[in-house]
Tab-separated table of C-alpha atoms and ligand atoms in Angstrom:
chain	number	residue	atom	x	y	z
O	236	UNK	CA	3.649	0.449	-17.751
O	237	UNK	CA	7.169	-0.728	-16.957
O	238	UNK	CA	9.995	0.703	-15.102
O	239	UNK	CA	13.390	0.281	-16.595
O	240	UNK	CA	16.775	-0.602	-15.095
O	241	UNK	CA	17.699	3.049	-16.694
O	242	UNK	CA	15.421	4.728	-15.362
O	243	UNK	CA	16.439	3.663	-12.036
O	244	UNK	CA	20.263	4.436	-12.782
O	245	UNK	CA	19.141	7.991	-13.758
O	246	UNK	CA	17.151	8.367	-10.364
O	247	UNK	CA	20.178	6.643	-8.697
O	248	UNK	CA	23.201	9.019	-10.171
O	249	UNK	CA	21.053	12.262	-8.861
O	250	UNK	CA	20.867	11.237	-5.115
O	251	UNK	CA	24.102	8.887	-5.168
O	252	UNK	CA	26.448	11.550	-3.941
O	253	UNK	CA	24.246	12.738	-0.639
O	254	UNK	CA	23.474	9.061	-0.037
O	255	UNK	CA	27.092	7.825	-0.236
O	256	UNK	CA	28.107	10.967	2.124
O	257	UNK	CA	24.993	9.602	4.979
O	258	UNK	CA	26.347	6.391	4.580
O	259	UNK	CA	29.790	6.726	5.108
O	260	UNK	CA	29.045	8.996	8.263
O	261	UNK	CA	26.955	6.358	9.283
O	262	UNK	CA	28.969	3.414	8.935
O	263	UNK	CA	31.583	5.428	11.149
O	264	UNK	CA	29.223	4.742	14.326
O	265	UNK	CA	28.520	1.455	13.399
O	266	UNK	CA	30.719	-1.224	12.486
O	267	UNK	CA	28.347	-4.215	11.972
O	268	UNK	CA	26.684	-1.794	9.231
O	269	UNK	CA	27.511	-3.810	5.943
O	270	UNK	CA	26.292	-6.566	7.661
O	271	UNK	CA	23.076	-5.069	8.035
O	272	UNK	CA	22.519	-3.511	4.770
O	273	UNK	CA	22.932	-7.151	3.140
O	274	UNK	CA	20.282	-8.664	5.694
O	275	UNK	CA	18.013	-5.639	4.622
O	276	UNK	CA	18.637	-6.831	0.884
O	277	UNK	CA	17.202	-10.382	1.595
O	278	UNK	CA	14.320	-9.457	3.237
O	279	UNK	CA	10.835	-9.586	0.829
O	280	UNK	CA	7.735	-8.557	2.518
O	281	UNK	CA	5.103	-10.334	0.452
O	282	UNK	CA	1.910	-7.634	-1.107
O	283	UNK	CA	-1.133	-8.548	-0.792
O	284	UNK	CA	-3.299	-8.516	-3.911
O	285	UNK	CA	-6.631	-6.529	-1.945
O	286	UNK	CA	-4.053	-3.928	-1.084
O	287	UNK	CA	-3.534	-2.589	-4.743
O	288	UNK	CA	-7.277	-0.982	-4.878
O	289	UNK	CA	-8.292	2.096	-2.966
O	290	UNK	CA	-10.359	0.152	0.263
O	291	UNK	CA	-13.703	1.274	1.341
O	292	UNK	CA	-14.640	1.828	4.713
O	293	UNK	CA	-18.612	0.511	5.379
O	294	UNK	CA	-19.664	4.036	4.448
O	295	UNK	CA	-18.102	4.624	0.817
O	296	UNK	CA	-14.971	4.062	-1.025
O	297	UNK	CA	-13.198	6.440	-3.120
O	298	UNK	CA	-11.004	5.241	-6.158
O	299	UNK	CA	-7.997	7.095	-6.737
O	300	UNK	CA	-7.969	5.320	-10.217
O	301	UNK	CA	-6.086	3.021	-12.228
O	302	UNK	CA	-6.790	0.369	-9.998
O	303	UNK	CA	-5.876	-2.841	-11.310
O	304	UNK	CA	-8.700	-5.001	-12.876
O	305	UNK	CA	-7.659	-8.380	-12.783
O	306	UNK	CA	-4.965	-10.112	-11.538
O	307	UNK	CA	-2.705	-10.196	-14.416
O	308	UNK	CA	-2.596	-5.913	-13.544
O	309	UNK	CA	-2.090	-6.814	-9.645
O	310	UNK	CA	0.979	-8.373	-10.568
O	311	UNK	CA	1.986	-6.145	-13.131
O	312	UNK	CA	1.712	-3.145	-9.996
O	313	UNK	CA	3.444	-5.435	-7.519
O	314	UNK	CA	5.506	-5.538	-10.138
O	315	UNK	CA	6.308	-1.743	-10.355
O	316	UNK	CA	6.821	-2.187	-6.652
O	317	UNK	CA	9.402	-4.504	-6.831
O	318	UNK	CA	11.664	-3.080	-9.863
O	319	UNK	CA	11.485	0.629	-7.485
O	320	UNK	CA	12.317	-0.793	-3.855
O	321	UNK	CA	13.116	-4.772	-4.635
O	322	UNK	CA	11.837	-5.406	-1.145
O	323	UNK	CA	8.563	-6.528	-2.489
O	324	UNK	CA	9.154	-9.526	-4.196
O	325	UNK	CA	6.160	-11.662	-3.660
O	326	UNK	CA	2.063	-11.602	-4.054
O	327	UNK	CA	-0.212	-13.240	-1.368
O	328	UNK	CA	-3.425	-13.932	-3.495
O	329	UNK	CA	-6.754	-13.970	-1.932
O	330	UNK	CA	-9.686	-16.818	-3.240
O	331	UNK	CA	-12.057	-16.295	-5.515
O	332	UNK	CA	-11.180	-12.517	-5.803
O	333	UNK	CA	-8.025	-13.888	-7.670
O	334	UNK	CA	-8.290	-17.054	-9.216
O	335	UNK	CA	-5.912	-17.395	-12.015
O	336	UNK	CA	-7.676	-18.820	-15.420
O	337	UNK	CA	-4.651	-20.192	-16.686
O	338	UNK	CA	-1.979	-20.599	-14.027
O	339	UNK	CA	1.016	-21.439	-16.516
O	340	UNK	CA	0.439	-17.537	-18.006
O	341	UNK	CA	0.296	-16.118	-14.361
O	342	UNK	CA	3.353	-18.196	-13.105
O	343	UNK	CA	5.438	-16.454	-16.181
O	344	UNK	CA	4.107	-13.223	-15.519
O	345	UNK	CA	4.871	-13.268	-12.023
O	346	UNK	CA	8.228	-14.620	-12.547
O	347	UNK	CA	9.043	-11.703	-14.989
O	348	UNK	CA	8.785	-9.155	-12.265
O	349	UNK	CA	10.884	-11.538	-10.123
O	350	UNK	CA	7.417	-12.267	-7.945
O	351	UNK	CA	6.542	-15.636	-6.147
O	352	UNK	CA	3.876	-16.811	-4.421
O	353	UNK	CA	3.320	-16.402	-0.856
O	354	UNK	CA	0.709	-17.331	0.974
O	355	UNK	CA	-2.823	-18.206	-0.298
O	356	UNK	CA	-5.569	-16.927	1.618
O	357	UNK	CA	-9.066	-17.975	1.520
O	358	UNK	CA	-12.495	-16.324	1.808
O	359	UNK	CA	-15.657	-18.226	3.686
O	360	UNK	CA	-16.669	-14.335	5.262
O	361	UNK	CA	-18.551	-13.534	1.705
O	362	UNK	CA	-21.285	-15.262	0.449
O	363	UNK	CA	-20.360	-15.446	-3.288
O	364	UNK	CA	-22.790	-15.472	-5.889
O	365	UNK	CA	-24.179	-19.298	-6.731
O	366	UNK	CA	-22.906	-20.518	-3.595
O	367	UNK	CA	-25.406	-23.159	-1.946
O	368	UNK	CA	-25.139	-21.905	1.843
O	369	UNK	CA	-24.792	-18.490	3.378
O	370	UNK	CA	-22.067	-18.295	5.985
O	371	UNK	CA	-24.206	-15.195	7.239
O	372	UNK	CA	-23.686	-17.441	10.724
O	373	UNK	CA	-20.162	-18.451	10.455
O	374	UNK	CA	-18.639	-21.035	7.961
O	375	UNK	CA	-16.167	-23.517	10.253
O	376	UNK	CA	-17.844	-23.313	13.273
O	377	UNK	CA	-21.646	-23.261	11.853
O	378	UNK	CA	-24.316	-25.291	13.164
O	379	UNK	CA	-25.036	-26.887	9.796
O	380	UNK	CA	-22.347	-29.788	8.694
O	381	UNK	CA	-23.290	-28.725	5.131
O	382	UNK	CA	-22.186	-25.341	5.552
O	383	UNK	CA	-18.898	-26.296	7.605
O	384	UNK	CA	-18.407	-29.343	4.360
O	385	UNK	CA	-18.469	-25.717	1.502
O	386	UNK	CA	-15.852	-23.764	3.737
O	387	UNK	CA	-13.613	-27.185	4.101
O	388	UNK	CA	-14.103	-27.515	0.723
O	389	UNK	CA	-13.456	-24.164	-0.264
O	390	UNK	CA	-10.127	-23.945	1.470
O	391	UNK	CA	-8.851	-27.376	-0.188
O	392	UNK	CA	-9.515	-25.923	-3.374
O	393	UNK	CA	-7.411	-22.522	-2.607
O	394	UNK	CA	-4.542	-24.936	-2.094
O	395	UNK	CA	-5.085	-26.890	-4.657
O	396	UNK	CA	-4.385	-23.147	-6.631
O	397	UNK	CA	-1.943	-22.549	-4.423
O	398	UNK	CA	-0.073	-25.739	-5.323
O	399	UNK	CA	-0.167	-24.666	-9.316
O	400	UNK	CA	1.049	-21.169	-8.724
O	401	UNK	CA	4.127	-22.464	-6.221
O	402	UNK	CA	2.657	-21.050	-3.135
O	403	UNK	CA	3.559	-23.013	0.261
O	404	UNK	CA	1.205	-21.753	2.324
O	405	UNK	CA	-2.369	-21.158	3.014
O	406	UNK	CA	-3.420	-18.742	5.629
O	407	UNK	CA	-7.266	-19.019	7.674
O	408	UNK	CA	-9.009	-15.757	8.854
O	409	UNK	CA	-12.621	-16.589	9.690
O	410	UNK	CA	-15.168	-14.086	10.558
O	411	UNK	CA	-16.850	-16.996	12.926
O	412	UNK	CA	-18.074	-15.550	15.927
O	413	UNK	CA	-21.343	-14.163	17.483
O	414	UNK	CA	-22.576	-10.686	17.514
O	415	UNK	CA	-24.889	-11.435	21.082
O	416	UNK	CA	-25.057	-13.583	23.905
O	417	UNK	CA	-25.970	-16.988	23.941
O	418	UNK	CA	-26.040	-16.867	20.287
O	419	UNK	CA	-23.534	-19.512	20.118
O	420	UNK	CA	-22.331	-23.005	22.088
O	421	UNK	CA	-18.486	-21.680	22.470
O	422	UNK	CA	-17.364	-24.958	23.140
O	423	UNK	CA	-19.134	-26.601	20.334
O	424	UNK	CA	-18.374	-23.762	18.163
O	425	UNK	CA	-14.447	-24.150	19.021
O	426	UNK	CA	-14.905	-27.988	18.260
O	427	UNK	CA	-16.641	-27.470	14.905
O	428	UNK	CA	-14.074	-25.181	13.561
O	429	UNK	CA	-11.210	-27.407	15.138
O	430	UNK	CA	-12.855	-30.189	12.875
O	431	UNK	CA	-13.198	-28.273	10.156
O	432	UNK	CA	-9.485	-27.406	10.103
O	433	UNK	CA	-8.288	-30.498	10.607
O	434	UNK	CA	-10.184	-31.814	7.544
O	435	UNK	CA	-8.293	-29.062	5.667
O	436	UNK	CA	-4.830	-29.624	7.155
O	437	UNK	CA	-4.960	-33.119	5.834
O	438	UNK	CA	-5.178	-31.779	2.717
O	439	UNK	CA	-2.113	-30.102	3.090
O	440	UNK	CA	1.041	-30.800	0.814
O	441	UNK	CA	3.659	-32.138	3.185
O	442	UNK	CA	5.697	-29.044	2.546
O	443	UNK	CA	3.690	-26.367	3.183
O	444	UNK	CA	2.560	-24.477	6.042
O	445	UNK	CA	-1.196	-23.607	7.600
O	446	UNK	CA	-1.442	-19.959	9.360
O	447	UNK	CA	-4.148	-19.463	11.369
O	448	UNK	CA	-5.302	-16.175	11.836
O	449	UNK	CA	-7.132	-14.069	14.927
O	450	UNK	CA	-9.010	-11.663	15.435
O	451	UNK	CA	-10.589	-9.798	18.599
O	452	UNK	CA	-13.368	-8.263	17.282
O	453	UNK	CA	-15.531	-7.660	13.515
O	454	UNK	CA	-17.822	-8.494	11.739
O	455	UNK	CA	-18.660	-10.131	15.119
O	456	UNK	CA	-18.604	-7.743	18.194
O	457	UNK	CA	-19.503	-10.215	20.840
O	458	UNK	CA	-17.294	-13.296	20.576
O	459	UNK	CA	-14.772	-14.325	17.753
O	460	UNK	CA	-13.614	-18.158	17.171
O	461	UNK	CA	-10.226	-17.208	16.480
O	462	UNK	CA	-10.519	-14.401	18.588
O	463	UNK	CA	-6.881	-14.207	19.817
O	464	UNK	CA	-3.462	-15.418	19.921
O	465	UNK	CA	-4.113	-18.301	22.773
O	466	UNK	CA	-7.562	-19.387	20.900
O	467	UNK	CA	-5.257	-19.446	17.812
O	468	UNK	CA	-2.235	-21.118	19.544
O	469	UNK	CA	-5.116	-24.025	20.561
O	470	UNK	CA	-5.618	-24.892	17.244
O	471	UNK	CA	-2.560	-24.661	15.715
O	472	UNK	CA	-1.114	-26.909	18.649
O	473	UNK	CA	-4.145	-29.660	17.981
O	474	UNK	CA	-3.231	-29.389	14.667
O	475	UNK	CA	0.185	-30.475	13.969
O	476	UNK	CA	3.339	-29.395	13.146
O	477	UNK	CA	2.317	-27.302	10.161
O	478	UNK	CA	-0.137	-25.319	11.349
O	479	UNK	CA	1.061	-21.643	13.551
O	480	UNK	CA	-0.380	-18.214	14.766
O	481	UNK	CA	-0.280	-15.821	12.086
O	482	UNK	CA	-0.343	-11.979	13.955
O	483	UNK	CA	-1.983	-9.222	12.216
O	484	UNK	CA	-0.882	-6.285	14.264
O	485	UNK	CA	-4.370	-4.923	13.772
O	486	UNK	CA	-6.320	-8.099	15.256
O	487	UNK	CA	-5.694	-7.161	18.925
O	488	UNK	CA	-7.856	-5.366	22.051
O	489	UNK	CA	-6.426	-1.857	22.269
O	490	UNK	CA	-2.437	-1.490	24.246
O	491	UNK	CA	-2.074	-5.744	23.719
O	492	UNK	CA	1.079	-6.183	24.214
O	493	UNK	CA	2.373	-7.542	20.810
O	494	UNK	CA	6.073	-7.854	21.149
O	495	UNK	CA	5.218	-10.102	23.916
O	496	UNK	CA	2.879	-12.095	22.061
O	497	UNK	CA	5.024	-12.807	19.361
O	498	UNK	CA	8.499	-13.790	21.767
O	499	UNK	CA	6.071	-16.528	23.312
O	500	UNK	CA	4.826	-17.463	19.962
O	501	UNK	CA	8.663	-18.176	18.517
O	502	UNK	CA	9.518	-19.541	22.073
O	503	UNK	CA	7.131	-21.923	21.110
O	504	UNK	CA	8.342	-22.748	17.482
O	505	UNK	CA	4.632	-21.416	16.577
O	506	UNK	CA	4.787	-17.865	15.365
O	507	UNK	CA	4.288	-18.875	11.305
O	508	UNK	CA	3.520	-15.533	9.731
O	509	UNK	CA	2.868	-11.721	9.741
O	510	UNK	CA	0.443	-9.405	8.919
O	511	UNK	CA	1.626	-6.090	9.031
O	512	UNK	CA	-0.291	-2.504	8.972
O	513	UNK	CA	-0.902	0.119	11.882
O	514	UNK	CA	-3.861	1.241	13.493
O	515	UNK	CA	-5.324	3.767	16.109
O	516	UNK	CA	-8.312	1.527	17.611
O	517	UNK	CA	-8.795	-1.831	15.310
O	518	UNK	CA	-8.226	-3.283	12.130
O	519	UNK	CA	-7.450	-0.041	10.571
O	520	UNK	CA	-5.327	-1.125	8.141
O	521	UNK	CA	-3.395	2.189	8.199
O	522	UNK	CA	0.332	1.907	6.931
O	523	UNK	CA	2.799	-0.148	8.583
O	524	UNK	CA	4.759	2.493	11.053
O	525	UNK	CA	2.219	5.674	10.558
O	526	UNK	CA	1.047	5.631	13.995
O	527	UNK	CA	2.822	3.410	16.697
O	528	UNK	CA	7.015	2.996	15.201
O	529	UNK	CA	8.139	2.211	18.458
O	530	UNK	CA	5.631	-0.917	18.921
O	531	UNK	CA	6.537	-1.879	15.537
O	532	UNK	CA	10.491	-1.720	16.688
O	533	UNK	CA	10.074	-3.059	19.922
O	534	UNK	CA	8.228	-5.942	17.856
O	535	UNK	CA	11.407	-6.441	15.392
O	536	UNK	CA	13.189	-6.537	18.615
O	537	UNK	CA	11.643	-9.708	20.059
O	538	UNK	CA	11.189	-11.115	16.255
O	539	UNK	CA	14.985	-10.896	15.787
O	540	UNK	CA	15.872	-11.987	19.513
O	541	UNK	CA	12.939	-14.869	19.098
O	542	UNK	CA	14.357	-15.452	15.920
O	543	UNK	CA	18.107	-15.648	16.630
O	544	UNK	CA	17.426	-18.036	19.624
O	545	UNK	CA	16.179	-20.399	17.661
O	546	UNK	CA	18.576	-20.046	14.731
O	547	UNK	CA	15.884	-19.157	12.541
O	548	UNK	CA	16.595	-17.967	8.616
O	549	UNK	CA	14.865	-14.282	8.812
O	550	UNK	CA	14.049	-14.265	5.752
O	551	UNK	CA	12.804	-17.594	4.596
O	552	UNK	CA	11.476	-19.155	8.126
O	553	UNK	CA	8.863	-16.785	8.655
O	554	UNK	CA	5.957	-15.155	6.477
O	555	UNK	CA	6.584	-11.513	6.150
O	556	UNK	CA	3.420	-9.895	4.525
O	557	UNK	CA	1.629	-6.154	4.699
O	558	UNK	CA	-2.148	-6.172	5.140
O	559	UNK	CA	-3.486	-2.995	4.219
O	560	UNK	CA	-5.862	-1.627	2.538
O	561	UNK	CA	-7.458	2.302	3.669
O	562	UNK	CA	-8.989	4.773	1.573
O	563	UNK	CA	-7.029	7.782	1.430
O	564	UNK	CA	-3.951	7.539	-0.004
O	565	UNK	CA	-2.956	6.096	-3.586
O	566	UNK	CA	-2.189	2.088	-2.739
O	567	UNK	CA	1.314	2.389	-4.092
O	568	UNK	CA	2.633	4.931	-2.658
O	569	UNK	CA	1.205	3.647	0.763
O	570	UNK	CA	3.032	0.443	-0.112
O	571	UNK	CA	6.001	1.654	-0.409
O	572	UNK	CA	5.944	3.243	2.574
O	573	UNK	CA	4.732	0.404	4.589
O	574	UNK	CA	7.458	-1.680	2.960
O	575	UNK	CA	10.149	1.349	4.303
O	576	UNK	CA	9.176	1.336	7.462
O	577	UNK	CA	9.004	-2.400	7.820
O	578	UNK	CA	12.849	-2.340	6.983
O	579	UNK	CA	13.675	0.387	9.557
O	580	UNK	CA	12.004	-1.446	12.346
O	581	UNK	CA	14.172	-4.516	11.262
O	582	UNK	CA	17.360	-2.070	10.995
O	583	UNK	CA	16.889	-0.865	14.443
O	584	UNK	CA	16.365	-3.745	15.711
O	585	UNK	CA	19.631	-5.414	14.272
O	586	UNK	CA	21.205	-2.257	16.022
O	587	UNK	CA	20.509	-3.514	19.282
O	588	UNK	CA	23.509	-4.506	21.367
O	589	UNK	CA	22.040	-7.544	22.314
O	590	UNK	CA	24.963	-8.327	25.141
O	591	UNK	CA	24.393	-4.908	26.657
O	592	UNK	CA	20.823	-5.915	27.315
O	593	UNK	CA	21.150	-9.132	28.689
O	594	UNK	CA	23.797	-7.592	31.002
O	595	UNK	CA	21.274	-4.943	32.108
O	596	UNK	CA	18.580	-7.441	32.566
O	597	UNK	CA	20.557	-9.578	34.610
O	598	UNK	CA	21.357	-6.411	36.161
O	599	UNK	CA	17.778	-5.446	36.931
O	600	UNK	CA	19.230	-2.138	35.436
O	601	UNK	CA	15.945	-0.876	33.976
O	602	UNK	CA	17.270	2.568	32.967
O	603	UNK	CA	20.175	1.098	30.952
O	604	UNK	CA	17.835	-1.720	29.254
O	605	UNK	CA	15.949	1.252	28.332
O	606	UNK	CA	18.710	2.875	26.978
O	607	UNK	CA	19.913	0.316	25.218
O	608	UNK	CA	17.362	-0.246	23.242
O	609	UNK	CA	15.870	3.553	22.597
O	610	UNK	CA	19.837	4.410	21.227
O	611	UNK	CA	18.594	1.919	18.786
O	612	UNK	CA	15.611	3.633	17.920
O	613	UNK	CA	16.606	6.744	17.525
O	614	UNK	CA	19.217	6.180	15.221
O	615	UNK	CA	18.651	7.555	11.636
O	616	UNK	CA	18.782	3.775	9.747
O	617	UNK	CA	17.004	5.042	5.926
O	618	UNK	CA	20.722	5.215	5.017
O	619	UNK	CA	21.193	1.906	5.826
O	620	UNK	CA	17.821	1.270	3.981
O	621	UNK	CA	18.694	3.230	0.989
O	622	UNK	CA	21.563	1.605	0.576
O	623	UNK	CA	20.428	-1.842	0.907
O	624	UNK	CA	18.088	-0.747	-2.351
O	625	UNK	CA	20.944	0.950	-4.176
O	626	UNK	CA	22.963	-1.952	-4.024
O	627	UNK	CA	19.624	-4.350	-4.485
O	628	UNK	CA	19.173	-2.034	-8.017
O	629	UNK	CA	16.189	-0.174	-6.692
O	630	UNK	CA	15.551	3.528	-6.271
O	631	UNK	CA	17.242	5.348	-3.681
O	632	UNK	CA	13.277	7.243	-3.229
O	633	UNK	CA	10.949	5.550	-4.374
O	634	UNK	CA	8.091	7.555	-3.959
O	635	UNK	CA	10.198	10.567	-5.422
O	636	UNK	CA	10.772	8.408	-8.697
O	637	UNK	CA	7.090	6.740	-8.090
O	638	UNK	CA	6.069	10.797	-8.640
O	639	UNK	CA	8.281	11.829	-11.406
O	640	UNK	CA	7.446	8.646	-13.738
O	641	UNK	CA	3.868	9.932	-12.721
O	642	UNK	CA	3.331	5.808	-12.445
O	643	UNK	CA	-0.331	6.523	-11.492
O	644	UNK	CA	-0.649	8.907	-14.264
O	645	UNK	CA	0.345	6.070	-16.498
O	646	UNK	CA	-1.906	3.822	-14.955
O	647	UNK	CA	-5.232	5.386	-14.671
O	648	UNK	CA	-4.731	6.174	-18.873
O	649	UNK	CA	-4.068	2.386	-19.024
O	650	UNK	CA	-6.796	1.691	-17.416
O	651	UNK	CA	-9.108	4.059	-16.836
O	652	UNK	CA	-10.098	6.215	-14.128
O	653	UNK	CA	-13.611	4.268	-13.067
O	654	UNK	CA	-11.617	1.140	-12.288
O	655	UNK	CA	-12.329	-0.544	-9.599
O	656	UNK	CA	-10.344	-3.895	-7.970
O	657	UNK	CA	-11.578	-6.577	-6.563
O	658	UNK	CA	-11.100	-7.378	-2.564
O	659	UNK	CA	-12.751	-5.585	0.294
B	777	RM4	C1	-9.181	-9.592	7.625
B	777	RM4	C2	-7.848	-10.278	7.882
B	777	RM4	C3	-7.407	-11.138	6.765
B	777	RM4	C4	-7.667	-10.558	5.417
B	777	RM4	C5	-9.048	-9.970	5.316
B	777	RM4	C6	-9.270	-9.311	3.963
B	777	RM4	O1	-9.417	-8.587	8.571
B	777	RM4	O2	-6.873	-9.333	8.202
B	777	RM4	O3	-6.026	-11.414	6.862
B	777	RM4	O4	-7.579	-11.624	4.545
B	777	RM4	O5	-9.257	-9.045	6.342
B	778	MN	MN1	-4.770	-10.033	8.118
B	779	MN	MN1	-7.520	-7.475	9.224
């Protein structure tokens, strides 16, 4: 199924009058508001490709249907994405769940819904089927050289892929760790994954980037290798220049501070990319901004500072990507939402009046720093998002339009209702 430019227009003409009235009264308060609504056009949060499927959780997993089947039909729903909000204009692809049989086909399709590639992202926390060694005991940091030599391996071969499709980037998440006690040699562990990694960053493309990813906790409960942002920060520093912390706000110990995290990260030219979802108590994977907005503002607020003091591009010098995947709701619709809410943290947090809070800092004037920020908050920006999408040619609601095409209607008599995608 497509959506057409018309389609949109029709959407557009229904809600154009209430929008325009928000906007205007809007734009009254706020003077720098034009200026913000063309930022908010430029920024692409990048979709992950295991995000399109319903996910499980360990105990079942319940398709809504019309899941895509390969990746040609990931794209084509990142497409659908894209032509209704035009915030989503890249895929993150995830090795072997999506390796492209002919890339020259994929790198059309792709470009046809305006898509690039973002990050590649590889897997050594599967065994897949034929593969010599198990990484049932880690894959970088495993006792075994043979076993550390399949996950270097693998990874060069994702960005070899990667190179084909475009991509300039290849992000690490390993499920190393240990589940008990004196299990595992933490030092040696750290050292074999350090070599390991540095086997793959030489096979880096001078242009691109390596993110490497941490985790606190699962599918190991008792130590993780990447386990957080300092472990991380180690490796990425060892290195080289091209290799940073990715954060995945779900990777942290419960209350972490994150906004912190990441302003010492850019401080130290070493924040690289973003993983962006919600959660409760882990890796929930719920949708960006359902259950914590004002950590995900007060985050914008130190990217954008972080950002700014480094005269960083927003939109180009980091990597901006959802990681998502839950079982409830239909993985488009939760999509678009993530994507929406992503944009009003980054409103708000262009809102701030930055020289009010470094005066109140300086101040030690803790109740007007507060201030200063919360009036940011809790001002209504979706008209400043909705217009950034009218004027980017998207729909003013997407989910309302999402509903009345019935998109997942269309899809599941594409496709079928038994579908099933690949990914987690
Ligand atoms: C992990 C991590 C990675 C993602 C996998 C599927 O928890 O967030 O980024 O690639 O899940
Ligand atoms: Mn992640
Ligand atoms: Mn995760």
């Amino acid at each position: 199924m497509n959506i057409d430019k018309n389609q949109i227009a029709e959407h557009n003409q229904r809600l154009e009058t209430v929008q325009q009235r928000r906007f205007e009264r809007l734009v009254e308060d706020l003077p720098h508001a034009v200026d913000i609504v063309n930022k908010l056009v430029d920024f692409q949060v990048a979709i992950p490709s295991w995000a399109l499927g319903t996910g499980g959780t360990r105990f079942g997993r319940f398709s809504g249907g019309g899941e895509p089947r390969n990746l040609e039909e990931k794209i084509a729903d990142i497409g659908l994405l894209h032509a209704l909000n035009r915030s989503s204009g890249a895929i993150s692809l995830h090795i072997p769940w999506d390796i492209p049989a002919d890339y020259e086909a994929i790198r059309t399709l792709a470009s046809q819904h305006g898509l690039t590639f973002d990050a590649m992202n590889s897997n050594t926390f599967q065994d897949q089927p034929g593969q010599t060694h198990s990484y049932k005991f880690g894959s970088m940091q495993h006792v075994d050289r043979a076993v550390r030599k399949q996950a270097i391996d693998h990874n060069i071969e994702v960005i070899k892929h990667g190179i084909e499709l475009g991509s300039k980037s290849l992000t690490v998440w390993l499920a190393d760790g240990s589940s008990f006690p004196g299990q595992l040699n933490f030092r040696r562990a750290f050292q074999n994954t350090l070599e390991s990694l540095q086997e793959v960053y030489s096979a880096l493309p001078a242009d691109w980037k390596i993110f490497v990813e941490y985790k606190a906790f699962e599918p190991n409960f008792y130590s993780t290798t990447v386990g957080d942002w300092g472990q991380s920060l180690l490796y990425a520093s060892k290195l080289g220049d091209k290799a940073y912390t990715l954060v995945d706000l779900g990777h942290h110990l419960p209350n972490a501070n994150i906004e912190q995290i990441v302003a010492l990260l850019l401080m130290e030219g070493k924040l690289g990319g973003f993983h962006f979802n919600d959660s409760k108590y882990g890796d929930d994977d719920l949708t960006t901004g359902s259950i914590k907005p004002y950590q995900l503002f007060l985050i914008f607020s130190e990217l954008v500072e972080g950002m700014d003091a480094r005269g960083m591009d927003h939109t180009k010098d980091l990597g901006w990507m959802i990681d998502a995947s839950h079982n409830l709701k239909d993985p488009l619709e939760d999509l678009i939402q993530s994507v929406e809410a992503i944009l009003i943290a980054y409103a708000q947090a262009l809102l701030i009046d930055r020289p009010a809070l470094r005066e109140a800092q300086a101040a030690n004037d803790v109740t007007r720093a507060q201030e200063v920020l919360q009036l940011a908050f809790r001002t209504d920006v979706r008209p400043l998002v909705a217009e950034a999408r009218l004027r980017a040619g998207a729909a003013l609601d997407p989910i309302e339009l999402y509903r009345a095409l019935n998109v997942r209607g269309e899809l599941v008599k594409e496709r079928g209702a038994k579908t099933v995608a690949t990914g987690l």
